[in-house]
């Protein structure tokens, strides 16, 4: 079934009480503390600058989700040669199951679709069935499997995609 025959939730604007904004270098220390503790601060700075440089070239976008003034989630999308890939979605445990993951994916998808009609892909370890169920609910469909080391050894990662309608 093509995306044109069904409403793809991932391509709808987010409806959330939380604020979503592009990530900024000023967010570095909070992101390191909340999401990237396994990395050094210099590794985090390099990683964040990569996303910010991509954003400046309209080849990507990193975002944070705020509950008031507090960053509670992070996500990004980068434009690759043949697709846009959503990755590195993190939501604070205290804020999970509140629609933040859905809102982040919708924000990233709708923002990038203004720039390109490339397929949008997202990968998920099969050991994370909640995320896999969310991505399928949002309209992503199976693309392929890869065996990847996600930090704790080799895992099977399923890649899913949405192919935006060609206008």
Coordinates of N, CA, C and O in Angstrom, one line a residue, residues 2 28 30 36 58 67 72 75 78 83 96 109 127 138 144-145 147 156 161 164-165:
X2 N 0.6 2.2 -0.9 CA 1.5 3.4 -1.0 C 1.1 4.4 0.1 O 0.0 4.3 0.7
X28 N 25.2 21.5 24.8 CA 26.2 20.5 24.9 C 26.3 19.8 26.3 O 26.2 18.6 26.4
X30 N 24.2 19.8 28.9 CA 23.0 19.1 29.3 C 22.9 17.8 28.5 O 22.5 16.7 29.1
X36 N 24.6 11.3 26.8 CA 25.8 10.9 26.2 C 26.9 10.7 27.3 O 28.1 11.0 27.0
X58 N 21.6 22.6 5.4 CA 20.3 22.0 5.1 C 20.4 20.5 4.7 O 19.7 20.0 3.9
X67 N 10.6 20.4 28.4 CA 9.5 20.4 29.4 C 9.8 21.7 30.2 O 10.7 21.6 31.1
X72 N 14.4 17.3 27.8 CA 14.0 15.9 28.1 C 14.1 14.9 27.0 O 13.9 13.7 27.2
X75 N 16.9 14.2 19.3 CA 16.8 13.4 18.1 C 17.4 14.2 17.0 O 17.6 15.4 17.0
X78 N 19.7 13.1 9.4 CA 20.8 13.6 8.5 C 20.4 13.1 7.1 O 20.0 12.0 6.9
X83 N 19.0 8.7 1.1 CA 17.9 8.8 2.1 C 18.2 9.8 3.1 O 19.3 10.3 3.2
X96 N 8.9 9.2 29.1 CA 8.6 8.2 28.1 C 7.1 7.9 28.2 O 6.4 8.2 29.2
X109 N 10.6 14.6 10.4 CA 10.1 14.3 9.1 C 9.5 15.5 8.3 O 9.9 15.7 7.2
X127 N 15.9 -5.8 19.8 CA 15.8 -5.9 21.2 C 15.0 -4.7 21.8 O 14.8 -4.7 23.0
X138 N 3.6 4.7 13.2 CA 3.8 6.0 12.5 C 3.8 5.9 11.0 O 3.8 6.9 10.3
X144 N 15.1 -3.4 5.4 CA 16.1 -4.4 5.5 C 16.6 -4.6 6.9 O 16.2 -3.9 7.8
X145 N 17.5 -5.6 7.1 CA 18.1 -5.9 8.4 C 19.6 -5.8 8.2 O 20.2 -6.1 7.2
X147 N 23.3 -6.3 10.7 CA 24.0 -6.7 12.0 C 24.9 -5.6 12.3 O 25.9 -5.4 11.6
X156 N 20.9 -7.4 15.8 CA 20.1 -7.2 14.6 C 19.4 -5.9 14.6 O 18.6 -5.7 15.6
X161 N 11.3 2.4 6.5 CA 11.3 3.6 5.7 C 9.9 4.1 5.4 O 9.0 3.3 5.4
X164 N 8.2 9.4 0.7 CA 7.2 10.4 0.5 C 6.7 10.4 -0.9 O 7.4 10.0 -1.9
X165 N 5.4 10.8 -1.1 CA 4.8 10.8 -2.4 C 5.6 11.8 -3.3 O 5.9 12.9 -2.9

